[in-house]
Coordinates of C-alpha atoms in Angstrom, one line a residue:
Chain D
M21 CA 5.1 -11.2 -35.5
L22 CA 6.4 -8.5 -37.8
R23 CA 3.5 -6.3 -36.7
Y24 CA 4.5 -6.8 -33.0
I25 CA 8.1 -5.9 -33.7
L26 CA 7.1 -2.8 -35.6
Q27 CA 4.7 -1.9 -32.7
R28 CA 7.5 -2.2 -30.1
A29 CA 10.0 -0.3 -32.3
L30 CA 7.5 2.5 -32.8
Y31 CA 7.2 2.7 -29.0
A32 CA 11.0 2.7 -28.5
L33 CA 11.6 5.5 -31.0
P34 CA 9.9 8.4 -29.1
L35 CA 11.5 7.2 -25.9
M36 CA 15.0 7.7 -27.4
L37 CA 14.0 11.1 -28.7
V38 CA 12.8 12.2 -25.3
I39 CA 16.1 11.1 -23.7
I40 CA 18.1 13.2 -26.2
V41 CA 15.8 16.2 -25.7
V42 CA 15.9 16.0 -21.9
M43 CA 19.7 15.8 -21.9
F44 CA 20.0 18.8 -24.2
T45 CA 17.6 20.7 -22.0
L46 CA 19.7 19.9 -19.0
L47 CA 22.8 21.3 -20.7
H48 CA 20.8 24.3 -21.7
L49 CA 19.7 24.9 -18.1
I50 CA 23.3 25.4 -16.8
P51 CA 23.6 29.0 -16.0
G52 CA 26.1 31.0 -18.1
D53 CA 27.6 30.8 -21.5
P54 CA 26.1 27.8 -23.4
V55 CA 29.2 27.1 -25.4
Q56 CA 31.3 27.0 -22.3
A57 CA 28.7 24.7 -20.7
L58 CA 29.0 22.3 -23.6
V59 CA 32.8 22.2 -23.5
G60 CA 33.2 22.3 -19.7
D61 CA 36.2 23.9 -18.0
Y62 CA 38.4 23.7 -21.1
P63 CA 39.1 27.1 -22.7
V64 CA 37.0 27.3 -25.9
P65 CA 38.9 28.1 -29.0
P66 CA 37.2 30.9 -31.0
A67 CA 37.0 28.7 -34.1
Y68 CA 35.2 26.0 -32.2
R69 CA 32.9 28.5 -30.6
Q70 CA 31.9 29.7 -34.0
A71 CA 31.4 26.2 -35.3
I72 CA 29.2 25.2 -32.4
E73 CA 27.2 28.4 -32.6
E74 CA 26.7 27.7 -36.3
K75 CA 25.9 24.0 -35.8
Y76 CA 23.3 24.4 -33.1
R77 CA 22.4 28.0 -34.1
L78 CA 22.6 29.1 -30.6
N79 CA 20.8 32.4 -31.3
D80 CA 17.8 30.6 -32.7
P81 CA 14.7 29.7 -30.8
F82 CA 15.2 26.8 -28.3
L83 CA 13.1 24.3 -30.3
T84 CA 15.3 24.9 -33.4
Q85 CA 18.4 24.2 -31.3
V86 CA 16.9 21.0 -29.9
W87 CA 16.1 19.9 -33.4
N88 CA 19.7 20.6 -34.5
Y89 CA 21.1 18.7 -31.6
V90 CA 18.8 15.7 -32.1
T91 CA 19.7 15.5 -35.8
A92 CA 23.4 15.7 -34.9
V93 CA 23.2 13.0 -32.3
V94 CA 21.1 10.7 -34.5
Q95 CA 24.0 11.0 -37.0
G96 CA 26.4 9.9 -34.3
D97 CA 27.8 13.3 -33.7
F98 CA 28.1 13.7 -29.9
G99 CA 30.5 16.6 -30.2
Y100 CA 34.2 16.9 -29.6
S101 CA 35.9 16.3 -26.3
Y102 CA 38.6 18.9 -25.9
Q103 CA 39.8 17.3 -22.7
N104 CA 40.6 14.1 -24.6
Q105 CA 41.2 15.7 -28.0
R106 CA 38.9 13.2 -29.6
P107 CA 35.3 13.0 -30.8
V108 CA 33.0 11.9 -28.0
L109 CA 31.6 9.0 -30.1
S110 CA 35.0 7.4 -30.6
L111 CA 35.7 7.6 -26.9
I112 CA 32.4 5.9 -26.2
L113 CA 32.9 3.2 -28.8
E114 CA 36.3 2.4 -27.4
R115 CA 35.0 2.0 -23.8
A116 CA 31.6 0.3 -24.3
P117 CA 32.9 -3.2 -25.2
R118 CA 34.9 -3.3 -21.9
T119 CA 31.8 -2.6 -19.9
I120 CA 29.9 -5.1 -21.9
L121 CA 32.6 -7.7 -21.2
L122 CA 32.6 -7.0 -17.5
A123 CA 28.8 -7.2 -17.3
S124 CA 28.4 -10.3 -19.4
V125 CA 31.0 -12.2 -17.5
G126 CA 29.3 -11.0 -14.3
F127 CA 25.9 -12.1 -15.5
A128 CA 27.3 -15.5 -16.7
F129 CA 28.2 -16.2 -13.1
A130 CA 25.3 -14.3 -11.4
I131 CA 22.5 -16.2 -13.2
P132 CA 23.4 -19.8 -12.3
L133 CA 24.4 -18.6 -8.8
G134 CA 21.0 -16.9 -8.3
M135 CA 19.1 -19.9 -9.7
A136 CA 20.9 -22.3 -7.5
I137 CA 20.4 -20.3 -4.3
G138 CA 16.8 -19.6 -5.3
V139 CA 16.0 -23.3 -5.9
I140 CA 17.7 -24.5 -2.8
T141 CA 16.2 -22.0 -0.4
G142 CA 12.8 -22.1 -2.2
T143 CA 12.4 -25.9 -2.0
T144 CA 13.8 -26.4 1.4
R145 CA 11.3 -25.2 4.0
S146 CA 13.2 -25.6 7.2
S147 CA 13.6 -22.8 9.7
T148 CA 17.4 -23.0 9.7
T149 CA 17.6 -22.6 5.9
D150 CA 15.1 -19.8 6.2
K151 CA 17.2 -18.0 8.8
I152 CA 20.4 -18.4 6.9
W153 CA 18.7 -17.2 3.7
T154 CA 17.0 -14.2 5.3
T155 CA 20.2 -13.0 7.0
S156 CA 22.4 -13.4 4.0
A157 CA 19.9 -11.8 1.6
L158 CA 19.6 -8.8 3.9
I159 CA 23.4 -8.5 4.3
A160 CA 23.9 -8.8 0.5
Y161 CA 21.3 -6.2 -0.1
A162 CA 22.9 -3.8 2.4
I163 CA 26.4 -4.0 1.1
P164 CA 27.1 -1.3 -1.4
T165 CA 28.8 -2.8 -4.5
F166 CA 31.7 -0.4 -4.4
W167 CA 32.4 -1.3 -0.7
L168 CA 32.2 -5.0 -1.6
G169 CA 34.7 -4.2 -4.3
Q170 CA 37.1 -2.5 -1.9
L171 CA 36.8 -5.4 0.5
L172 CA 37.6 -7.9 -2.3
V173 CA 40.6 -5.8 -3.4
M174 CA 41.9 -5.5 0.2
F175 CA 41.6 -9.3 0.8
F176 CA 42.3 -11.1 -2.5
A177 CA 44.6 -8.6 -4.1
L178 CA 46.5 -6.8 -1.4
R179 CA 46.5 -9.4 1.4
L180 CA 46.7 -12.7 -0.6
G181 CA 48.1 -11.2 -3.8
W182 CA 46.1 -13.5 -6.0
F183 CA 44.8 -10.8 -8.3
P184 CA 45.9 -7.4 -9.5
T185 CA 44.2 -4.5 -7.7
Q186 CA 43.1 -2.5 -10.7
G187 CA 43.1 -2.0 -14.4
I188 CA 42.2 -4.1 -17.4
G189 CA 45.6 -5.7 -18.2
P190 CA 49.3 -5.2 -17.7
L191 CA 51.0 -2.2 -19.4
V192 CA 53.3 -4.5 -21.4
S193 CA 52.2 -8.0 -22.2
R194 CA 54.1 -10.7 -24.0
A195 CA 51.5 -13.3 -23.5
H196 CA 49.8 -14.9 -26.5
G197 CA 46.8 -17.1 -27.1
F198 CA 45.5 -18.9 -24.0
D199 CA 48.1 -17.3 -21.7
W200 CA 46.8 -13.9 -22.8
I201 CA 43.3 -14.9 -21.9
L202 CA 44.4 -16.1 -18.5
E203 CA 46.4 -12.9 -17.9
R204 CA 43.4 -10.8 -18.8
G205 CA 41.2 -13.1 -16.7
R206 CA 43.1 -12.3 -13.6
Y207 CA 42.3 -8.6 -14.0
L208 CA 38.7 -9.4 -14.8
A209 CA 38.2 -11.8 -11.8
L210 CA 37.5 -9.4 -8.9
P211 CA 35.3 -6.8 -10.6
A212 CA 33.3 -9.7 -12.2
L213 CA 33.0 -11.4 -8.8
A214 CA 31.7 -8.3 -7.1
F215 CA 29.2 -7.9 -9.9
A216 CA 28.2 -11.5 -9.8
I217 CA 27.7 -11.5 -6.0
H218 CA 25.5 -8.4 -6.1
E219 CA 23.4 -9.3 -9.0
G220 CA 23.3 -13.0 -8.1
M221 CA 21.7 -12.3 -4.7
R222 CA 19.1 -10.1 -6.5
F223 CA 18.4 -13.0 -8.9
A224 CA 18.2 -15.4 -6.0
R225 CA 15.5 -13.3 -4.3
I226 CA 13.4 -13.4 -7.5
M227 CA 14.1 -17.0 -8.2
R228 CA 13.2 -18.0 -4.6
A229 CA 9.8 -16.2 -4.7
S230 CA 9.1 -17.7 -8.1
V231 CA 10.0 -21.2 -7.0
I232 CA 7.7 -20.9 -3.9
D233 CA 4.9 -19.7 -6.2
T234 CA 5.5 -22.6 -8.7
L235 CA 5.4 -25.2 -5.8
S236 CA 1.9 -24.1 -5.0
Q237 CA 0.6 -24.9 -8.5
G238 CA -1.6 -27.8 -9.2
Y239 CA 0.8 -29.6 -11.6
I240 CA 3.3 -30.0 -8.8
I241 CA 0.7 -31.9 -6.8
T242 CA 0.0 -34.0 -9.9
A243 CA 3.7 -34.7 -10.3
R244 CA 4.0 -35.7 -6.7
S245 CA 1.0 -38.1 -6.9
K246 CA 2.5 -39.6 -10.1
G247 CA 5.3 -40.7 -7.8
L248 CA 8.1 -38.5 -9.2
T249 CA 11.1 -38.0 -6.9
R250 CA 11.9 -34.7 -5.4
G251 CA 14.9 -34.3 -7.8
Q252 CA 12.7 -35.1 -10.8
I253 CA 10.0 -32.6 -9.8
I254 CA 12.6 -29.8 -9.3
R255 CA 14.4 -30.5 -12.6
R256 CA 11.4 -31.1 -14.8
H257 CA 8.8 -28.8 -13.4
V258 CA 10.0 -26.3 -10.9
L259 CA 13.2 -25.2 -12.6
R260 CA 11.6 -24.6 -16.0
N261 CA 8.5 -22.9 -14.8
S262 CA 10.2 -20.7 -12.2
S263 CA 12.8 -19.3 -14.6
L264 CA 10.7 -17.0 -16.7
P265 CA 10.5 -14.1 -14.1
L266 CA 14.3 -14.5 -13.7
V267 CA 14.8 -14.2 -17.5
T268 CA 12.6 -11.2 -17.5
V269 CA 14.6 -9.5 -14.8
A270 CA 18.0 -10.5 -16.2
G271 CA 16.9 -9.0 -19.6
Y272 CA 15.9 -5.8 -18.1
A273 CA 18.9 -5.7 -15.7
F274 CA 21.1 -4.2 -18.4
G275 CA 20.2 -0.7 -17.2
S276 CA 21.0 -1.3 -13.6
A277 CA 24.2 -3.1 -14.7
L278 CA 25.3 0.1 -16.5
S279 CA 24.5 2.1 -13.4
G280 CA 26.4 -0.4 -11.2
A281 CA 29.3 -0.3 -13.7
V282 CA 29.9 3.4 -12.8
L283 CA 30.7 2.5 -9.2
L284 CA 32.4 -0.8 -9.8
E285 CA 34.6 0.5 -12.6
T286 CA 35.7 3.3 -10.3
V287 CA 36.8 0.8 -7.6
F288 CA 38.8 -1.3 -10.0
T289 CA 39.8 1.4 -12.4
W290 CA 38.3 -0.7 -15.1
P291 CA 38.4 1.6 -18.1
G292 CA 34.8 1.2 -19.4
L293 CA 31.9 3.5 -19.9
G294 CA 31.3 4.1 -16.2
L295 CA 34.8 5.2 -15.6
L296 CA 34.7 7.4 -18.7
M297 CA 31.7 9.1 -17.2
V298 CA 33.3 9.6 -13.8
D299 CA 36.5 10.9 -15.3
S300 CA 34.6 13.3 -17.6
I301 CA 32.7 14.6 -14.6
R302 CA 35.9 15.3 -12.8
L303 CA 37.3 17.0 -15.9
R304 CA 34.0 18.9 -16.3
D305 CA 33.9 17.5 -19.8
N306 CA 30.1 18.0 -20.1
L307 CA 29.7 16.8 -23.8
T308 CA 31.2 13.5 -22.9
V309 CA 29.1 13.1 -19.8
V310 CA 25.9 13.8 -21.7
G311 CA 27.1 11.6 -24.6
V312 CA 27.7 8.6 -22.2
V313 CA 24.2 9.1 -20.7
I314 CA 22.5 9.3 -24.0
F315 CA 24.4 6.4 -25.4
S316 CA 23.7 4.2 -22.3
A317 CA 20.0 5.2 -22.3
V318 CA 19.5 4.4 -25.9
A319 CA 21.4 1.1 -25.5
V320 CA 19.0 0.2 -22.6
V321 CA 16.0 1.0 -24.7
L322 CA 17.3 -1.0 -27.6
M323 CA 18.2 -3.9 -25.3
N324 CA 14.7 -3.9 -23.8
L325 CA 13.2 -3.9 -27.3
L326 CA 15.3 -6.9 -28.1
V327 CA 14.2 -8.7 -24.9
D328 CA 10.6 -8.0 -25.8
I329 CA 10.9 -9.4 -29.3
L330 CA 12.8 -12.5 -28.0
Y331 CA 9.9 -13.1 -25.6
A332 CA 7.3 -12.8 -28.2
M333 CA 9.2 -15.4 -30.2
L334 CA 9.6 -17.7 -27.2
D335 CA 6.1 -17.3 -25.8
P336 CA 3.2 -16.8 -28.2
R337 CA 0.9 -15.7 -25.3
I338 CA 2.8 -12.4 -25.1
R339 CA 2.3 -11.6 -28.7
T340 CA -1.4 -12.0 -28.8
G341 CA -2.1 -11.2 -25.1
G342 CA -0.8 -7.7 -24.9
Chain W
M21 CA 6.5 -1.8 16.3
M22 CA 8.2 -3.6 19.1
S23 CA 5.9 -6.6 18.8
T24 CA 7.8 -8.1 15.9
R25 CA 11.4 -9.2 16.2
H26 CA 12.6 -7.6 13.0
G27 CA 10.8 -4.5 13.7
A28 CA 12.2 -4.2 17.1
I29 CA 15.8 -4.7 16.0
G30 CA 15.3 -2.3 13.1
S31 CA 13.7 0.4 15.4
I32 CA 16.6 0.1 17.8
I33 CA 19.2 0.4 15.1
L34 CA 17.4 3.5 13.6
L35 CA 16.9 5.1 17.0
L36 CA 20.6 4.6 17.8
L37 CA 21.6 6.1 14.4
A38 CA 19.3 9.1 14.8
F39 CA 20.6 9.6 18.4
T40 CA 24.2 9.4 17.1
A41 CA 23.5 11.9 14.4
I42 CA 22.0 14.4 16.9
V43 CA 24.5 14.2 19.7
A44 CA 27.6 13.6 17.5
P45 CA 29.3 16.7 18.8
L46 CA 28.9 15.5 22.4
I47 CA 30.1 11.9 22.0
A48 CA 32.7 12.3 19.3
P49 CA 36.2 12.2 20.8
Y50 CA 37.5 14.6 18.2
H51 CA 36.2 17.3 16.0
P52 CA 35.7 15.6 12.6
L53 CA 37.9 18.1 10.8
Q54 CA 40.6 18.2 13.5
Q55 CA 43.9 16.9 12.1
T56 CA 46.0 15.1 14.7
A57 CA 49.7 14.3 14.2
A58 CA 48.9 10.6 13.8
S59 CA 48.0 10.1 10.2
L60 CA 47.1 6.6 9.0
A61 CA 47.2 5.3 12.6
P62 CA 45.6 1.9 13.1
P63 CA 42.7 1.4 15.5
S64 CA 43.8 1.9 19.1
G65 CA 42.6 3.1 22.5
D66 CA 43.1 6.7 21.3
F67 CA 41.5 6.3 17.9
Y68 CA 38.9 3.5 18.1
F69 CA 38.6 3.2 14.3
G70 CA 42.1 4.6 13.5
T71 CA 42.9 7.8 11.6
D72 CA 42.8 8.8 8.0
N73 CA 45.5 10.1 5.7
I74 CA 45.4 13.6 7.2
G75 CA 45.1 12.4 10.8
R76 CA 41.4 12.8 11.3
D77 CA 39.7 10.4 13.7
V78 CA 37.7 7.9 11.6
F79 CA 35.3 7.1 14.6
S80 CA 34.4 10.8 14.9
L81 CA 34.0 11.1 11.2
I82 CA 31.6 8.2 11.1
L83 CA 29.5 9.7 13.9
Y84 CA 29.2 12.9 12.0
G85 CA 28.6 11.1 8.8
A86 CA 25.4 9.7 10.2
R87 CA 24.0 13.2 9.9
S88 CA 24.3 13.6 6.1
S89 CA 23.4 10.0 5.4
L90 CA 20.2 10.1 7.4
M91 CA 19.2 13.6 6.3
V92 CA 19.8 12.9 2.6
G93 CA 18.2 9.4 3.0
F94 CA 15.0 10.6 4.7
G95 CA 14.9 14.0 2.8
A96 CA 15.1 12.2 -0.6
A97 CA 12.5 9.6 0.5
L98 CA 10.1 12.3 1.6
A99 CA 10.7 14.3 -1.6
A100 CA 10.1 11.1 -3.6
L101 CA 6.9 10.5 -1.7
L102 CA 5.7 14.0 -2.5
V103 CA 6.5 13.9 -6.2
G104 CA 5.8 10.2 -6.7
G105 CA 2.7 10.3 -4.6
T106 CA 1.2 13.3 -6.4
I107 CA 1.9 11.7 -9.8
G108 CA 0.6 8.3 -8.7
I109 CA -2.7 9.9 -7.4
V110 CA -3.2 11.9 -10.6
A111 CA -2.6 8.9 -12.8
G112 CA -4.5 6.5 -10.7
Y113 CA -7.5 8.6 -9.9
F114 CA -8.1 10.5 -13.1
R115 CA -6.9 7.9 -15.5
G116 CA -7.5 8.5 -19.2
P117 CA -4.8 10.2 -21.3
V118 CA -3.1 11.7 -18.3
E119 CA -2.6 8.2 -16.9
M120 CA -1.1 7.1 -20.3
V121 CA 1.4 9.9 -20.4
L122 CA 2.4 9.6 -16.7
M123 CA 2.8 5.9 -16.9
R124 CA 5.1 6.2 -19.9
V125 CA 7.2 8.8 -17.9
I126 CA 7.5 6.4 -15.0
E127 CA 8.5 3.5 -17.3
L128 CA 11.1 5.7 -18.9
F129 CA 12.6 6.4 -15.5
Q130 CA 12.5 2.8 -14.5
T131 CA 14.3 1.5 -17.6
L132 CA 17.0 4.2 -17.7
P133 CA 20.3 3.9 -16.0
V134 CA 19.1 6.3 -13.4
I135 CA 22.3 6.5 -11.4
M136 CA 23.9 7.9 -14.5
L137 CA 21.1 10.5 -14.7
V138 CA 21.6 11.5 -11.1
L139 CA 25.4 11.7 -11.6
C140 CA 24.8 13.9 -14.6
A141 CA 22.5 16.2 -12.8
V142 CA 25.0 16.5 -9.9
A143 CA 27.9 17.0 -12.2
L144 CA 26.2 19.7 -14.2
F145 CA 24.6 21.6 -11.4
G146 CA 26.9 21.1 -8.5
S147 CA 26.3 19.2 -5.3
N148 CA 25.1 21.2 -2.4
F149 CA 22.9 19.6 0.1
W150 CA 19.5 20.4 -1.4
L151 CA 20.5 19.5 -4.9
L152 CA 21.8 16.2 -3.6
I153 CA 18.4 15.4 -2.1
A154 CA 16.6 16.4 -5.3
A155 CA 19.0 14.3 -7.4
V156 CA 18.6 11.2 -5.2
A157 CA 14.8 11.7 -5.2
L158 CA 14.9 11.8 -9.0
A159 CA 16.1 8.2 -8.8
I160 CA 13.5 6.8 -6.4
W161 CA 10.2 8.6 -7.1
P162 CA 9.0 6.2 -9.8
M163 CA 8.7 3.3 -7.2
E164 CA 6.6 5.5 -5.0
A165 CA 4.5 6.7 -7.9
R166 CA 3.8 3.1 -9.1
L167 CA 2.7 2.0 -5.6
V168 CA 0.4 4.9 -5.0
Y169 CA -1.0 4.6 -8.5
G170 CA -1.8 0.9 -7.9
Q171 CA -3.5 1.7 -4.7
Y172 CA -5.7 4.5 -6.3
I173 CA -6.6 2.4 -9.3
K174 CA -7.7 -0.4 -7.0
L175 CA -9.6 1.7 -4.4
R176 CA -11.4 4.1 -6.8
E177 CA -13.6 1.2 -8.0
R178 CA -14.7 0.2 -4.5
D179 CA -18.2 0.7 -3.3
F180 CA -17.5 3.2 -0.6
I181 CA -16.0 5.5 -3.3
S182 CA -19.0 5.1 -5.5
A183 CA -21.1 6.0 -2.4
A184 CA -19.0 9.1 -1.8
R185 CA -19.5 10.1 -5.5
V186 CA -23.2 9.6 -5.2
A187 CA -23.2 11.6 -2.0
D188 CA -21.7 14.4 -4.1
F189 CA -18.5 14.9 -2.2
S190 CA -15.9 17.0 -3.9
T191 CA -13.1 15.3 -5.9
S192 CA -10.5 16.5 -3.4
H193 CA -12.6 15.2 -0.5
I194 CA -12.7 11.8 -2.2
I195 CA -9.0 11.8 -3.1
F196 CA -7.7 12.9 0.3
R197 CA -10.3 12.0 2.8
E198 CA -11.8 8.8 1.4
I199 CA -9.0 7.1 -0.6
L200 CA -5.8 8.4 1.0
P201 CA -6.3 6.9 4.5
N202 CA -6.9 3.5 2.9
A203 CA -4.0 3.8 0.6
V204 CA -1.4 5.0 2.9
Q205 CA -0.3 1.9 4.7
P206 CA 1.9 0.2 2.1
V207 CA 3.2 3.6 1.1
I208 CA 4.7 4.1 4.6
V209 CA 6.6 0.8 4.3
Q210 CA 7.8 1.9 0.9
V211 CA 9.1 5.2 2.3
A212 CA 11.3 3.3 4.7
L213 CA 12.7 1.2 1.9
D214 CA 13.1 4.3 -0.3
A215 CA 15.2 5.8 2.5
S216 CA 17.5 2.8 2.5
I217 CA 18.0 3.1 -1.3
A218 CA 18.5 6.8 -1.0
I219 CA 21.3 6.2 1.6
L220 CA 22.9 3.7 -0.8
I221 CA 22.7 6.3 -3.7
E222 CA 24.1 9.0 -1.5
A223 CA 26.9 6.8 -0.5
G224 CA 27.6 6.1 -4.1
L225 CA 27.7 9.8 -5.0
G226 CA 30.0 10.4 -2.1
F227 CA 32.2 7.5 -3.2
L228 CA 32.6 9.2 -6.6
G229 CA 33.6 12.4 -4.9
L230 CA 30.3 14.1 -5.7
S231 CA 28.7 14.7 -2.3
D232 CA 28.5 18.0 -0.6
P233 CA 32.1 18.8 0.2
S234 CA 31.1 20.8 3.3
M235 CA 29.5 17.8 4.9
V236 CA 31.2 14.6 6.2
S237 CA 29.5 11.6 4.7
W238 CA 30.2 7.8 4.7
G239 CA 30.5 7.6 1.0
Q240 CA 33.0 10.4 0.9
L241 CA 35.1 8.5 3.5
L242 CA 35.1 5.5 1.2
F243 CA 36.1 7.8 -1.6
V244 CA 39.2 8.9 0.3
A245 CA 39.8 5.3 1.5
Q246 CA 40.1 4.2 -2.1
D247 CA 43.7 5.6 -2.3
Y248 CA 44.8 4.0 1.0
M249 CA 43.5 0.5 0.7
D250 CA 47.0 -1.0 0.8
T251 CA 48.0 0.8 4.0
A252 CA 44.8 1.6 6.0
W253 CA 42.0 -1.0 5.8
W254 CA 40.2 0.7 8.6
M255 CA 39.5 3.7 6.5
S256 CA 37.3 1.5 4.3
V257 CA 36.0 -1.2 6.6
F258 CA 34.4 1.0 9.2
P259 CA 32.5 3.6 7.0
G260 CA 31.3 0.7 4.8
A261 CA 30.0 -1.2 7.8
A262 CA 28.2 1.9 9.0
I263 CA 26.4 2.1 5.7
C264 CA 25.5 -1.6 5.9
I265 CA 24.1 -1.2 9.4
A266 CA 22.0 1.7 8.4
I267 CA 20.5 -0.2 5.4
I268 CA 19.9 -3.3 7.5
G269 CA 18.2 -1.2 10.2
L270 CA 15.9 0.5 7.7
N271 CA 15.0 -2.8 6.0
L272 CA 14.2 -4.5 9.3
F273 CA 12.2 -1.5 10.3
A274 CA 10.3 -1.6 7.0
D275 CA 9.8 -5.3 7.5
G276 CA 8.3 -4.8 11.0
L277 CA 6.1 -2.0 9.7
N278 CA 4.9 -4.3 6.9
E279 CA 4.0 -7.0 9.4
I280 CA 1.9 -4.6 11.3
V281 CA 0.3 -3.0 8.3
D282 CA -0.4 -6.3 6.5
P283 CA -0.3 -9.2 8.9
R284 CA -1.2 -11.7 6.1
S285 CA 2.2 -11.1 4.4
A286 CA 4.1 -11.7 7.7
R287 CA 6.5 -14.1 6.1
G288 CA 9.5 -11.9 6.7
M289 CA 11.6 -9.7 4.4
G290 CA 8.5 -8.1 2.8
G291 CA 10.5 -5.4 1.1
L292 CA 13.1 -7.7 -0.4
Q293 CA 11.0 -10.1 -2.3

């Protein structure tokens, strides 16, 4: 087991290095003054210019510069955001938990939703269910998340007034305890709903395919001939055996969740990592943009590593098989 | 194509879109950049889809927007086919250490939050039309590479390829004349699906205000609509619906193609499962 974990970790390490190197190279490829490119459109103070030139030794060979950048990033030094007057890392650490909150609440609804739809459409083989499923799956796939977000805001927030249109909470709040959670929950509801609908339909597609596959297995026939009822077969055999692919996808969906967050957070002005990235792009705060990308990519790699290890613990076949 | 119902609907939607994109100047009631006195006017006989904040006709904007969506969509899908196809062929046919390295690169791209990478590229290098295509292609080529790779790995072990080797045909002959014609069918389906993903990504970039500012695009219209959701629902509803229709059309088209290419898998929605 330990050997497997080490093996996976050794595989993840170069991946993270590559990401950092690629991002630095991208920055380096921008035409013009490299220090200016790092800082963006903000005027560079001479002292800072000197500090950067010293830190990354910008007159040294490219490889030395890469090395210096990598060692800085590994130590958590993503540079200083002049637009925000703060170190990039502290910006990221402030924003990341909010994105994680949004994504986890979204997943918490998306997974049962996807499983339910997948099992229902997968076990019912009538042409009407099939038609309804095919049409709704197609439409759900075709709706861009950010447009779905706008529609939700226009209907539930602006027309019905049930939820706030944007933000993470009121500017001034006197609520405490459970009331505070409720108050925050109203802000979270719409972005999480948009997230859950989008991801949930994706999960439903995978679950449905998996359920149909499971139903064709021999043990289902055995279960049927044992005289188990439909409900028993679905609960005891289908559900459990069909869930593994879904768990896999849900585990790896972290990366796409981060990507989706960029658009969703913009619709709802949810101040997470995605919005930080978009705002930094608008301010041309390149160090923060690159910092967010590196941070997200490394988070994804670590998350996938965690998923791999969890699997190996749950399913011994993976440990020995691969 | 017309023999399957999905394929037929998809083809019709695509043809209509392409036609719209081509003849937009002839059928649009207004020039897309023309500012009328009626700003934020709701849909009416004069403005079918209403007007935006500076009095431009949303219907005309959407007609013109079809151009950039389709061009970026298909351009990026073709670029991804070229890059992904080449990498897939090299990895799948030659195998060995090259395969190892290339597969790691593909995996890297498939785990990363690629939209962020695309955003980053556009943010750092600007967003003219060609850069946009390259950036979107960056996000979708791994799917194409994987598919081509799978085809080549499978086909290179077949008897007719061994026969071609024995017959002393050149490597390029085997790759392009023997394997390619047999590998190409699912790839075509994938290109249609890639185009739909590319249109979604392009719309996303437009929505973040990062599309080519000199071209009207559906995503860009949604970007502007974001500030007027409380007063002008039509600014958001119609461009969004246009995106949906394009994606639905492409997926039905791909589905129809799939049924023709691989009749055994004809249980609908091939691309989505």
